[in-house]
């Protein structure tokens, strides 16, 4: 799952949770091959694949491993004779030097350095503007428009930052909150601008200003220079070229119109790679979801053919902004209108103490799909963390925006190991995974053989 500073405030503010509603289901013999799940987890989250960093040789090797599993599971390549792999070319801006923000006033000068004092997200190469200080996010447009705005707020107020950016601030400097501080090094190391995906048009829409989050001392230093001149410098080096691969397989159904009502099962197989010599194995995020999809492939590939078609999509580079999934959307082997639903599996390796033994489905209240799966035995219930907007935070969302009933199945979306080096095999619960994957097999098989039509509830389509 990708992290998001926009949701960090909500995370910090979250306290309440909705009561558990996972339904107890009578035990029966599981179709899950525990040894297969374990082997896939050990390979994907093992040392050899070094955390499957986006576009790395390790991630590319993981894609070939996944192809091998699909082939052995008798899943057909989704691109006909061209095979299972969809290559996605990426061009990522790199910094020639860490970005700096320099403020001068009356012979005084303060310089903030990326990673040491501040984190600036997606800076332009350079920016010059007067510096103003405001204490209220509802400050008038003529005060903030085109300015570098120091948002002098005693509380962590990320929505306020967004309001100021939408009011037209060229940049907003705000205090780093706990969530940003916790992931400081990861966030500071982000590229200075968006990765371009060859064959995908760049994001349209109004360009917002730069968000800058500063440590307390840095906030204090710039606050004292109201009325000065600010200059943001983010010199670029040559862009980094990488290739990631989406892996796509298909099991065509037996009904004459099978392909017109297809189910898409997805997960992302990349993670954070190696940082400062430490492997971030990403066992839970998202070797666990990948292993779930591969286990569905194994089970469905060796069972009687279903009426409806099922696609298996394993995406690369989710952690850097759903890059693989974005490419897939414009270059899918099927029309979006032929998908009856997408189930994304994301972080199902750590049981949630607030609802032990069950999964959650993001966007539960938006569609008729979750309750239908639950009624057929899936250990799945509503999203316990609606205030964190997980529905919008994974690959499923891009498909949902296109109208597909697309939801993410997760276990505990906020475990202590999230995006930490401790997200390794020792911190996932394979037995739990086997149980919850097993609980989904019968409901998915039912879905593939029924006339049930997953649909958005009134007014709930994003
Ligand atoms: Zn993640």
GROMACS .gro file of C-alpha atoms and ligand atoms in nm:
model
  463
    1UNK     CA    1   0.000   0.000   0.000
    2UNK     CA    2   0.137   0.339  -0.080
    3UNK     CA    3   0.181   0.592   0.194
    4UNK     CA    4   0.019   0.928   0.163
    5UNK     CA    5   0.090   1.249   0.347
    6UNK     CA    6  -0.263   1.359   0.267
    7UNK     CA    7  -0.398   1.080   0.478
    8UNK     CA    8  -0.140   1.117   0.751
    9UNK     CA    9  -0.348   1.377   0.931
   10UNK     CA   10  -0.650   1.153   0.929
   11UNK     CA   11  -0.431   0.875   1.063
   12UNK     CA   12  -0.309   1.092   1.348
   13UNK     CA   13  -0.665   1.194   1.427
   14UNK     CA   14  -0.813   0.848   1.417
   15UNK     CA   15  -0.936   0.702   1.741
   16UNK     CA   16  -1.273   0.536   1.704
   17UNK     CA   17  -1.332   0.218   1.517
   18UNK     CA   18  -1.640   0.044   1.395
   19UNK     CA   19  -1.749  -0.272   1.568
   20UNK     CA   20  -1.630  -0.597   1.416
   21UNK     CA   21  -1.871  -0.780   1.192
   22UNK     CA   22  -1.670  -1.073   1.058
   23UNK     CA   23  -1.908  -1.366   1.058
   24UNK     CA   24  -1.803  -1.692   1.215
   25UNK     CA   25  -1.810  -1.970   0.959
   26UNK     CA   26  -1.807  -2.341   1.024
   27UNK     CA   27  -1.470  -2.502   0.961
   28UNK     CA   28  -1.435  -2.726   0.659
   29UNK     CA   29  -1.140  -2.869   0.479
   30UNK     CA   30  -0.942  -2.593   0.312
   31UNK     CA   31  -0.857  -2.595  -0.058
   32UNK     CA   32  -0.546  -2.389   0.022
   33UNK     CA   33  -0.204  -2.549  -0.023
   34UNK     CA   34  -0.021  -2.416   0.282
   35UNK     CA   35   0.314  -2.534   0.144
   36UNK     CA   36   0.251  -2.340  -0.180
   37UNK     CA   37   0.164  -2.018   0.001
   38UNK     CA   38   0.469  -2.059   0.223
   39UNK     CA   39   0.700  -2.125  -0.072
   40UNK     CA   40   0.570  -1.822  -0.261
   41UNK     CA   41   0.606  -1.601   0.046
   42UNK     CA   42   0.959  -1.726   0.106
   43UNK     CA   43   1.059  -1.656  -0.250
   44UNK     CA   44   0.893  -1.314  -0.284
   45UNK     CA   45   0.990  -1.188   0.061
   46UNK     CA   46   1.322  -1.372   0.078
   47UNK     CA   47   1.664  -1.209   0.076
   48UNK     CA   48   1.732  -1.297  -0.289
   49UNK     CA   49   1.466  -1.060  -0.425
   50UNK     CA   50   1.591  -0.781  -0.195
   51UNK     CA   51   1.256  -0.618  -0.135
   52UNK     CA   52   1.150  -0.596  -0.503
   53UNK     CA   53   1.215  -0.224  -0.544
   54UNK     CA   54   1.021  -0.057  -0.826
   55UNK     CA   55   1.185  -0.114  -1.163
   56UNK     CA   56   1.489  -0.292  -1.015
   57UNK     CA   57   1.646  -0.615  -1.139
   58UNK     CA   58   1.503  -0.772  -0.821
   59UNK     CA   59   1.149  -0.664  -0.904
   60UNK     CA   60   1.197  -0.783  -1.263
   61UNK     CA   61   1.315  -1.122  -1.132
   62UNK     CA   62   1.003  -1.138  -0.914
   63UNK     CA   63   0.787  -1.085  -1.225
   64UNK     CA   64   0.951  -1.386  -1.392
   65UNK     CA   65   0.891  -1.595  -1.082
   66UNK     CA   66   0.523  -1.498  -1.092
   67UNK     CA   67   0.501  -1.591  -1.462
   68UNK     CA   68   0.645  -1.929  -1.377
   69UNK     CA   69   0.382  -1.989  -1.108
   70UNK     CA   70   0.097  -1.883  -1.340
   71UNK     CA   71   0.226  -2.111  -1.615
   72UNK     CA   72   0.254  -2.405  -1.378
   73UNK     CA   73  -0.100  -2.329  -1.256
   74UNK     CA   74  -0.229  -2.365  -1.615
   75UNK     CA   75  -0.326  -2.000  -1.637
   76UNK     CA   76  -0.307  -1.868  -1.994
   77UNK     CA   77  -0.108  -1.557  -2.081
   78UNK     CA   78  -0.345  -1.258  -2.106
   79UNK     CA   79  -0.166  -1.120  -2.411
   80UNK     CA   80  -0.203  -1.430  -2.626
   81UNK     CA   81   0.120  -1.541  -2.786
   82UNK     CA   82   0.291  -1.229  -2.652
   83UNK     CA   83   0.280  -1.382  -2.312
   84UNK     CA   84   0.221  -1.279  -1.955
   85UNK     CA   85   0.443  -0.973  -1.922
   86UNK     CA   86   0.350  -0.617  -1.994
   87UNK     CA   87   0.661  -0.396  -1.998
   88UNK     CA   88   0.617  -0.047  -1.856
   89UNK     CA   89   0.888   0.212  -1.926
   90UNK     CA   90   0.948   0.471  -1.656
   91UNK     CA   91   1.137   0.800  -1.655
   92UNK     CA   92   1.191   0.935  -1.305
   93UNK     CA   93   1.342   1.277  -1.230
   94UNK     CA   94   1.646   1.259  -1.006
   95UNK     CA   95   1.797   1.533  -0.792
   96UNK     CA   96   2.139   1.668  -0.894
   97UNK     CA   97   2.160   1.789  -0.534
   98UNK     CA   98   1.918   1.779  -0.242
   99UNK     CA   99   1.656   2.054  -0.276
  100UNK     CA  100   1.708   2.367  -0.065
  101UNK     CA  101   1.484   2.649   0.046
  102UNK     CA  102   1.665   2.975   0.111
  103UNK     CA  103   1.494   3.273   0.269
  104UNK     CA  104   1.661   3.614   0.283
  105UNK     CA  105   1.549   3.929   0.460
  106UNK     CA  106   1.742   4.240   0.561
  107UNK     CA  107   2.081   4.070   0.529
  108UNK     CA  108   1.965   3.764   0.724
  109UNK     CA  109   1.957   3.427   0.549
  110UNK     CA  110   1.824   3.085   0.640
  111UNK     CA  111   1.865   2.772   0.428
  112UNK     CA  112   1.660   2.458   0.480
  113UNK     CA  113   1.799   2.137   0.333
  114UNK     CA  114   1.591   1.843   0.211
  115UNK     CA  115   1.620   1.552   0.452
  116UNK     CA  116   1.790   1.754   0.723
  117UNK     CA  117   1.541   2.032   0.791
  118UNK     CA  118   1.252   1.974   0.555
  119UNK     CA  119   1.086   1.752   0.301
  120UNK     CA  120   0.962   1.926  -0.012
  121UNK     CA  121   0.731   1.714  -0.227
  122UNK     CA  122   0.749   1.747  -0.604
  123UNK     CA  123   0.939   2.073  -0.627
  124UNK     CA  124   0.985   2.253  -0.956
  125UNK     CA  125   1.350   2.304  -1.061
  126UNK     CA  126   1.336   2.651  -0.910
  127UNK     CA  127   1.084   2.886  -0.757
  128UNK     CA  128   1.118   3.245  -0.634
  129UNK     CA  129   0.843   3.413  -0.434
  130UNK     CA  130   0.787   3.641  -0.137
  131UNK     CA  131   0.749   3.468   0.197
  132UNK     CA  132   0.439   3.531   0.407
  133UNK     CA  133   0.329   3.384   0.737
  134UNK     CA  134  -0.035   3.293   0.800
  135UNK     CA  135  -0.198   3.130   1.099
  136UNK     CA  136  -0.531   3.049   0.937
  137UNK     CA  137  -0.582   2.821   0.637
  138UNK     CA  138  -0.872   3.045   0.531
  139UNK     CA  139  -0.634   3.335   0.466
  140UNK     CA  140  -0.744   3.558   0.178
  141UNK     CA  141  -0.634   3.476  -0.175
  142UNK     CA  142  -0.457   3.809  -0.221
  143UNK     CA  143  -0.242   3.727   0.083
  144UNK     CA  144  -0.131   3.379  -0.023
  145UNK     CA  145  -0.159   3.364  -0.402
  146UNK     CA  146   0.180   3.312  -0.567
  147UNK     CA  147   0.358   3.328  -0.229
  148UNK     CA  148   0.565   3.086  -0.027
  149UNK     CA  149   0.336   3.055   0.272
  150UNK     CA  150   0.459   2.959   0.618
  151UNK     CA  151   0.154   2.798   0.775
  152UNK     CA  152   0.214   2.877   1.140
  153UNK     CA  153  -0.019   2.631   1.304
  154UNK     CA  154   0.017   2.482   1.651
  155UNK     CA  155  -0.170   2.167   1.552
  156UNK     CA  156  -0.100   1.928   1.268
  157UNK     CA  157  -0.332   2.052   0.995
  158UNK     CA  158  -0.275   1.880   0.660
  159UNK     CA  159  -0.622   1.969   0.529
  160UNK     CA  160  -0.525   2.332   0.600
  161UNK     CA  161  -0.215   2.288   0.383
  162UNK     CA  162  -0.436   2.162   0.101
  163UNK     CA  163  -0.671   2.458   0.138
  164UNK     CA  164  -0.381   2.702   0.114
  165UNK     CA  165  -0.245   2.525  -0.195
  166UNK     CA  166  -0.589   2.537  -0.356
  167UNK     CA  167  -0.609   2.907  -0.272
  168UNK     CA  168  -0.304   2.951  -0.494
  169UNK     CA  169   0.001   2.941  -0.269
  170UNK     CA  170   0.316   2.863  -0.470
  171UNK     CA  171   0.439   2.659  -0.175
  172UNK     CA  172   0.324   2.592   0.180
  173UNK     CA  173   0.567   2.525   0.463
  174UNK     CA  174   0.400   2.347   0.753
  175UNK     CA  175   0.516   2.153   1.061
  176UNK     CA  176   0.591   1.786   0.995
  177UNK     CA  177   0.340   1.571   1.179
  178UNK     CA  178   0.413   1.244   1.359
  179UNK     CA  179   0.336   1.032   1.053
  180UNK     CA  180   0.576   1.229   0.835
  181UNK     CA  181   0.840   1.221   1.107
  182UNK     CA  182   0.803   0.846   1.141
  183UNK     CA  183   0.867   0.790   0.767
  184UNK     CA  184   1.104   1.087   0.733
  185UNK     CA  185   1.391   0.913   0.551
  186UNK     CA  186   1.162   0.730   0.309
  187UNK     CA  187   0.972   1.048   0.221
  188UNK     CA  188   1.285   1.263   0.196
  189UNK     CA  189   1.432   1.017  -0.055
  190UNK     CA  190   1.137   1.048  -0.293
  191UNK     CA  191   1.216   1.176  -0.641
  192UNK     CA  192   1.178   1.553  -0.684
  193UNK     CA  193   0.901   1.515  -0.941
  194UNK     CA  194   0.653   1.269  -1.083
  195UNK     CA  195   0.763   0.963  -1.275
  196UNK     CA  196   0.655   0.969  -1.638
  197UNK     CA  197   0.510   0.647  -1.770
  198UNK     CA  198   0.570   0.603  -2.143
  199UNK     CA  199   0.232   0.571  -2.312
  200UNK     CA  200   0.036   0.732  -2.028
  201UNK     CA  201  -0.059   1.099  -2.061
  202UNK     CA  202   0.068   1.313  -1.773
  203UNK     CA  203  -0.185   1.412  -1.509
  204UNK     CA  204  -0.412   1.689  -1.628
  205UNK     CA  205  -0.585   1.922  -1.389
  206UNK     CA  206  -0.464   2.227  -1.205
  207UNK     CA  207  -0.104   2.212  -1.087
  208UNK     CA  208  -0.093   2.270  -0.715
  209UNK     CA  209   0.195   2.432  -0.535
  210UNK     CA  210   0.466   2.255  -0.341
  211UNK     CA  211   0.404   2.102   0.003
  212UNK     CA  212   0.700   2.144   0.237
  213UNK     CA  213   0.709   1.988   0.581
  214UNK     CA  214   0.967   2.121   0.824
  215UNK     CA  215   1.114   2.024   1.158
  216UNK     CA  216   1.033   2.254   1.454
  217UNK     CA  217   1.365   2.445   1.444
  218UNK     CA  218   1.331   2.504   1.072
  219UNK     CA  219   0.973   2.626   1.116
  220UNK     CA  220   1.094   2.871   1.379
  221UNK     CA  221   1.375   2.998   1.156
  222UNK     CA  222   1.154   3.073   0.853
  223UNK     CA  223   0.873   3.213   1.064
  224UNK     CA  224   1.108   3.488   1.176
  225UNK     CA  225   1.168   3.601   0.817
  226UNK     CA  226   0.814   3.703   0.716
  227UNK     CA  227   0.827   3.952   0.430
  228UNK     CA  228   1.156   3.810   0.301
  229UNK     CA  229   1.228   3.649  -0.034
  230UNK     CA  230   1.216   3.271  -0.065
  231UNK     CA  231   1.393   3.062  -0.326
  232UNK     CA  232   1.338   2.690  -0.371
  233UNK     CA  233   1.604   2.506  -0.572
  234UNK     CA  234   1.566   2.146  -0.683
  235UNK     CA  235   1.823   2.093  -0.959
  236UNK     CA  236   1.769   1.779  -1.164
  237UNK     CA  237   2.015   1.517  -1.276
  238UNK     CA  238   1.957   1.294  -1.578
  239UNK     CA  239   1.626   1.111  -1.541
  240UNK     CA  240   1.644   0.753  -1.419
  241UNK     CA  241   1.516   0.504  -1.676
  242UNK     CA  242   1.357   0.188  -1.548
  243UNK     CA  243   1.130  -0.088  -1.669
  244UNK     CA  244   0.869  -0.254  -1.454
  245UNK     CA  245   0.641  -0.538  -1.561
  246UNK     CA  246   0.279  -0.616  -1.499
  247UNK     CA  247   0.210  -0.988  -1.503
  248UNK     CA  248  -0.129  -1.082  -1.646
  249UNK     CA  249  -0.289  -1.419  -1.684
  250UNK     CA  250  -0.637  -1.534  -1.778
  251UNK     CA  251  -0.860  -1.833  -1.729
  252UNK     CA  252  -1.142  -1.806  -1.980
  253UNK     CA  253  -1.486  -1.914  -1.863
  254UNK     CA  254  -1.718  -2.162  -2.034
  255UNK     CA  255  -2.023  -1.938  -2.085
  256UNK     CA  256  -2.062  -1.794  -2.438
  257UNK     CA  257  -2.032  -1.442  -2.294
  258UNK     CA  258  -1.776  -1.538  -2.028
  259UNK     CA  259  -1.529  -1.266  -2.123
  260UNK     CA  260  -1.797  -0.996  -2.095
  261UNK     CA  261  -1.838  -1.058  -1.721
  262UNK     CA  262  -1.486  -1.116  -1.605
  263UNK     CA  263  -1.345  -1.098  -1.254
  264UNK     CA  264  -1.004  -0.939  -1.208
  265UNK     CA  265  -0.796  -1.051  -0.910
  266UNK     CA  266  -0.499  -0.825  -0.842
  267UNK     CA  267  -0.213  -0.745  -0.609
  268UNK     CA  268   0.109  -0.550  -0.638
  269UNK     CA  269   0.431  -0.745  -0.606
  270UNK     CA  270   0.682  -0.461  -0.568
  271UNK     CA  271   0.795  -0.316  -0.238
  272UNK     CA  272   1.051  -0.062  -0.119
  273UNK     CA  273   1.372  -0.248  -0.211
  274UNK     CA  274   1.699  -0.178  -0.030
  275UNK     CA  275   1.746   0.143   0.167
  276UNK     CA  276   2.074   0.237   0.333
  277UNK     CA  277   2.187  -0.122   0.296
  278UNK     CA  278   1.875  -0.261   0.466
  279UNK     CA  279   1.636  -0.489   0.277
  280UNK     CA  280   1.272  -0.391   0.312
  281UNK     CA  281   1.128  -0.735   0.244
  282UNK     CA  282   0.763  -0.635   0.214
  283UNK     CA  283   0.634  -0.971   0.331
  284UNK     CA  284   0.296  -0.830   0.430
  285UNK     CA  285   0.306  -0.542   0.176
  286UNK     CA  286   0.246  -0.703  -0.059
  287UNK     CA  287   0.402  -1.046  -0.096
  288UNK     CA  288   0.099  -1.160   0.102
  289UNK     CA  289  -0.154  -1.026  -0.150
  290UNK     CA  290   0.053  -1.156  -0.440
  291UNK     CA  291   0.068  -1.499  -0.280
  292UNK     CA  292  -0.310  -1.490  -0.233
  293UNK     CA  293  -0.369  -1.417  -0.602
  294UNK     CA  294  -0.119  -1.689  -0.698
  295UNK     CA  295  -0.299  -1.934  -0.470
  296UNK     CA  296  -0.633  -1.847  -0.635
  297UNK     CA  297  -0.462  -1.908  -0.970
  298UNK     CA  298  -0.338  -2.248  -0.855
  299UNK     CA  299  -0.677  -2.351  -0.717
  300UNK     CA  300  -0.887  -2.220  -1.007
  301UNK     CA  301  -0.638  -2.350  -1.266
  302UNK     CA  302  -0.669  -2.701  -1.131
  303UNK     CA  303  -1.048  -2.697  -1.078
  304UNK     CA  304  -1.341  -2.744  -1.309
  305UNK     CA  305  -1.372  -2.447  -1.544
  306UNK     CA  306  -1.603  -2.169  -1.425
  307UNK     CA  307  -1.870  -1.990  -1.626
  308UNK     CA  308  -1.712  -1.649  -1.604
  309UNK     CA  309  -1.361  -1.549  -1.701
  310UNK     CA  310  -1.106  -1.461  -1.437
  311UNK     CA  311  -0.796  -1.248  -1.489
  312UNK     CA  312  -0.494  -1.248  -1.260
  313UNK     CA  313  -0.305  -0.918  -1.249
  314UNK     CA  314   0.015  -0.867  -1.054
  315UNK     CA  315   0.130  -0.508  -1.084
  316UNK     CA  316   0.472  -0.351  -1.048
  317UNK     CA  317   0.570  -0.017  -0.894
  318UNK     CA  318   0.260   0.041  -0.682
  319UNK     CA  319   0.474   0.186  -0.404
  320UNK     CA  320   0.584   0.475  -0.626
  321UNK     CA  321   0.232   0.578  -0.721
  322UNK     CA  322   0.048   0.283  -0.875
  323UNK     CA  323   0.263   0.315  -1.186
  324UNK     CA  324   0.207  -0.038  -1.317
  325UNK     CA  325  -0.167  -0.016  -1.262
  326UNK     CA  326  -0.185   0.323  -1.431
  327UNK     CA  327  -0.026   0.177  -1.743
  328UNK     CA  328  -0.247  -0.129  -1.728
  329UNK     CA  329  -0.559   0.090  -1.733
  330UNK     CA  330  -0.475   0.232  -2.075
  331UNK     CA  331  -0.333  -0.095  -2.208
  332UNK     CA  332  -0.548  -0.368  -2.060
  333UNK     CA  333  -0.608  -0.697  -2.242
  334UNK     CA  334  -0.981  -0.649  -2.185
  335UNK     CA  335  -1.226  -0.359  -2.206
  336UNK     CA  336  -1.294  -0.205  -1.867
  337UNK     CA  337  -1.665  -0.251  -1.937
  338UNK     CA  338  -1.609  -0.628  -1.955
  339UNK     CA  339  -1.497  -0.641  -1.590
  340UNK     CA  340  -1.776  -0.722  -1.348
  341UNK     CA  341  -1.547  -0.662  -1.052
  342UNK     CA  342  -1.190  -0.625  -0.931
  343UNK     CA  343  -1.072  -0.761  -0.600
  344UNK     CA  344  -0.734  -0.628  -0.495
  345UNK     CA  345  -0.544  -0.817  -0.223
  346UNK     CA  346  -0.332  -0.592  -0.011
  347UNK     CA  347  -0.159  -0.670   0.318
  348UNK     CA  348  -0.337  -0.983   0.431
  349UNK     CA  349  -0.047  -1.127   0.633
  350UNK     CA  350  -0.101  -0.967   0.973
  351UNK     CA  351  -0.420  -1.031   1.169
  352UNK     CA  352  -0.597  -0.721   1.297
  353UNK     CA  353  -0.634  -0.740   1.679
  354UNK     CA  354  -0.952  -0.532   1.645
  355UNK     CA  355  -1.114  -0.806   1.438
  356UNK     CA  356  -0.914  -1.127   1.470
  357UNK     CA  357  -0.948  -1.392   1.203
  358UNK     CA  358  -1.111  -1.180   0.935
  359UNK     CA  359  -1.043  -0.955   0.640
  360UNK     CA  360  -1.189  -0.618   0.559
  361UNK     CA  361  -1.314  -0.493   0.227
  362UNK     CA  362  -1.251  -0.126   0.152
  363UNK     CA  363  -1.555   0.059   0.022
  364UNK     CA  364  -1.778  -0.203   0.188
  365UNK     CA  365  -2.071   0.039   0.215
  366UNK     CA  366  -2.040   0.142  -0.150
  367UNK     CA  367  -2.134  -0.183  -0.328
  368UNK     CA  368  -2.334  -0.503  -0.296
  369UNK     CA  369  -2.024  -0.721  -0.338
  370UNK     CA  370  -1.888  -0.745   0.018
  371UNK     CA  371  -2.212  -0.861   0.178
  372UNK     CA  372  -2.260  -1.115  -0.104
  373UNK     CA  373  -1.912  -1.261  -0.052
  374UNK     CA  374  -1.969  -1.265   0.325
  375UNK     CA  375  -2.301  -1.446   0.279
  376UNK     CA  376  -2.112  -1.714   0.085
  377UNK     CA  377  -1.863  -1.771   0.364
  378UNK     CA  378  -1.585  -1.518   0.311
  379UNK     CA  379  -1.426  -1.405   0.638
  380UNK     CA  380  -1.466  -1.046   0.531
  381UNK     CA  381  -1.637  -0.740   0.675
  382UNK     CA  382  -1.649  -0.362   0.657
  383UNK     CA  383  -1.343  -0.137   0.657
  384UNK     CA  384  -1.263  -0.057   1.020
  385UNK     CA  385  -1.067   0.253   0.923
  386UNK     CA  386  -1.288   0.463   0.692
  387UNK     CA  387  -1.119   0.782   0.811
  388UNK     CA  388  -0.797   0.664   0.647
  389UNK     CA  389  -0.950   0.643   0.301
  390UNK     CA  390  -0.793   0.306   0.217
  391UNK     CA  391  -1.051   0.265  -0.059
  392UNK     CA  392  -0.870   0.545  -0.243
  393UNK     CA  393  -0.517   0.434  -0.153
  394UNK     CA  394  -0.454   0.126  -0.361
  395UNK     CA  395  -0.457   0.008  -0.723
  396UNK     CA  396  -0.831  -0.069  -0.708
  397UNK     CA  397  -0.918   0.300  -0.701
  398UNK     CA  398  -0.809   0.377  -1.056
  399UNK     CA  399  -1.045   0.107  -1.181
  400UNK     CA  400  -1.323   0.229  -0.951
  401UNK     CA  401  -1.290   0.573  -1.107
  402UNK     CA  402  -1.361   0.404  -1.440
  403UNK     CA  403  -1.680   0.255  -1.300
  404UNK     CA  404  -1.561  -0.099  -1.222
  405UNK     CA  405  -1.671  -0.233  -0.884
  406UNK     CA  406  -1.315  -0.242  -0.756
  407UNK     CA  407  -1.234  -0.295  -0.390
  408UNK     CA  408  -0.939  -0.395  -0.179
  409UNK     CA  409  -0.929  -0.691   0.056
  410UNK     CA  410  -0.697  -0.629   0.352
  411UNK     CA  411  -0.636  -0.771   0.695
  412UNK     CA  412  -0.476  -0.512   0.924
  413UNK     CA  413  -0.394  -0.210   0.711
  414UNK     CA  414  -0.199  -0.031   0.985
  415UNK     CA  415   0.025  -0.292   1.147
  416UNK     CA  416   0.337  -0.168   1.330
  417UNK     CA  417   0.547  -0.319   1.050
  418UNK     CA  418   0.392  -0.095   0.782
  419UNK     CA  419   0.673   0.026   0.551
  420UNK     CA  420   0.927  -0.071   0.815
  421UNK     CA  421   1.226  -0.304   0.784
  422UNK     CA  422   1.040  -0.537   1.020
  423UNK     CA  423   0.781  -0.619   0.749
  424UNK     CA  424   0.949  -0.954   0.697
  425UNK     CA  425   0.858  -1.323   0.702
  426UNK     CA  426   0.899  -1.342   1.080
  427UNK     CA  427   0.618  -1.086   1.118
  428UNK     CA  428   0.352  -1.244   0.900
  429UNK     CA  429   0.109  -1.510   1.008
  430UNK     CA  430   0.100  -1.778   0.737
  431UNK     CA  431  -0.167  -1.977   0.914
  432UNK     CA  432  -0.393  -1.673   0.925
  433UNK     CA  433  -0.327  -1.616   0.555
  434UNK     CA  434  -0.420  -1.974   0.471
  435UNK     CA  435  -0.743  -1.940   0.665
  436UNK     CA  436  -0.858  -1.614   0.513
  437UNK     CA  437  -0.754  -1.707   0.158
  438UNK     CA  438  -0.936  -2.034   0.207
  439UNK     CA  439  -1.249  -1.850   0.318
  440UNK     CA  440  -1.253  -1.659  -0.010
  441UNK     CA  441  -1.223  -1.956  -0.246
  442UNK     CA  442  -1.583  -2.071  -0.229
  443UNK     CA  443  -1.730  -1.718  -0.255
  444UNK     CA  444  -1.507  -1.638  -0.554
  445UNK     CA  445  -1.603  -1.968  -0.719
  446UNK     CA  446  -1.968  -1.887  -0.654
  447UNK     CA  447  -1.922  -1.542  -0.811
  448UNK     CA  448  -1.763  -1.699  -1.119
  449UNK     CA  449  -2.060  -1.930  -1.168
  450UNK     CA  450  -2.355  -1.712  -1.070
  451UNK     CA  451  -2.553  -1.441  -1.246
  452UNK     CA  452  -2.489  -1.208  -0.955
  453UNK     CA  453  -2.401  -0.861  -1.078
  454UNK     CA  454  -2.168  -0.662  -0.850
  455UNK     CA  455  -2.296  -0.305  -0.849
  456UNK     CA  456  -2.244   0.032  -0.687
  457UNK     CA  457  -2.511   0.130  -0.442
  458UNK     CA  458  -2.708   0.446  -0.510
  459UNK     CA  459  -2.477   0.749  -0.507
  460UNK     CA  460  -2.172   0.549  -0.395
  461UNK     CA  461  -1.975   0.534  -0.720
  462UNK     CA  462  -1.660   0.747  -0.681
  463LIG    ZN1  463   0.322  -0.030   0.066
   0.00000   0.00000   0.00000
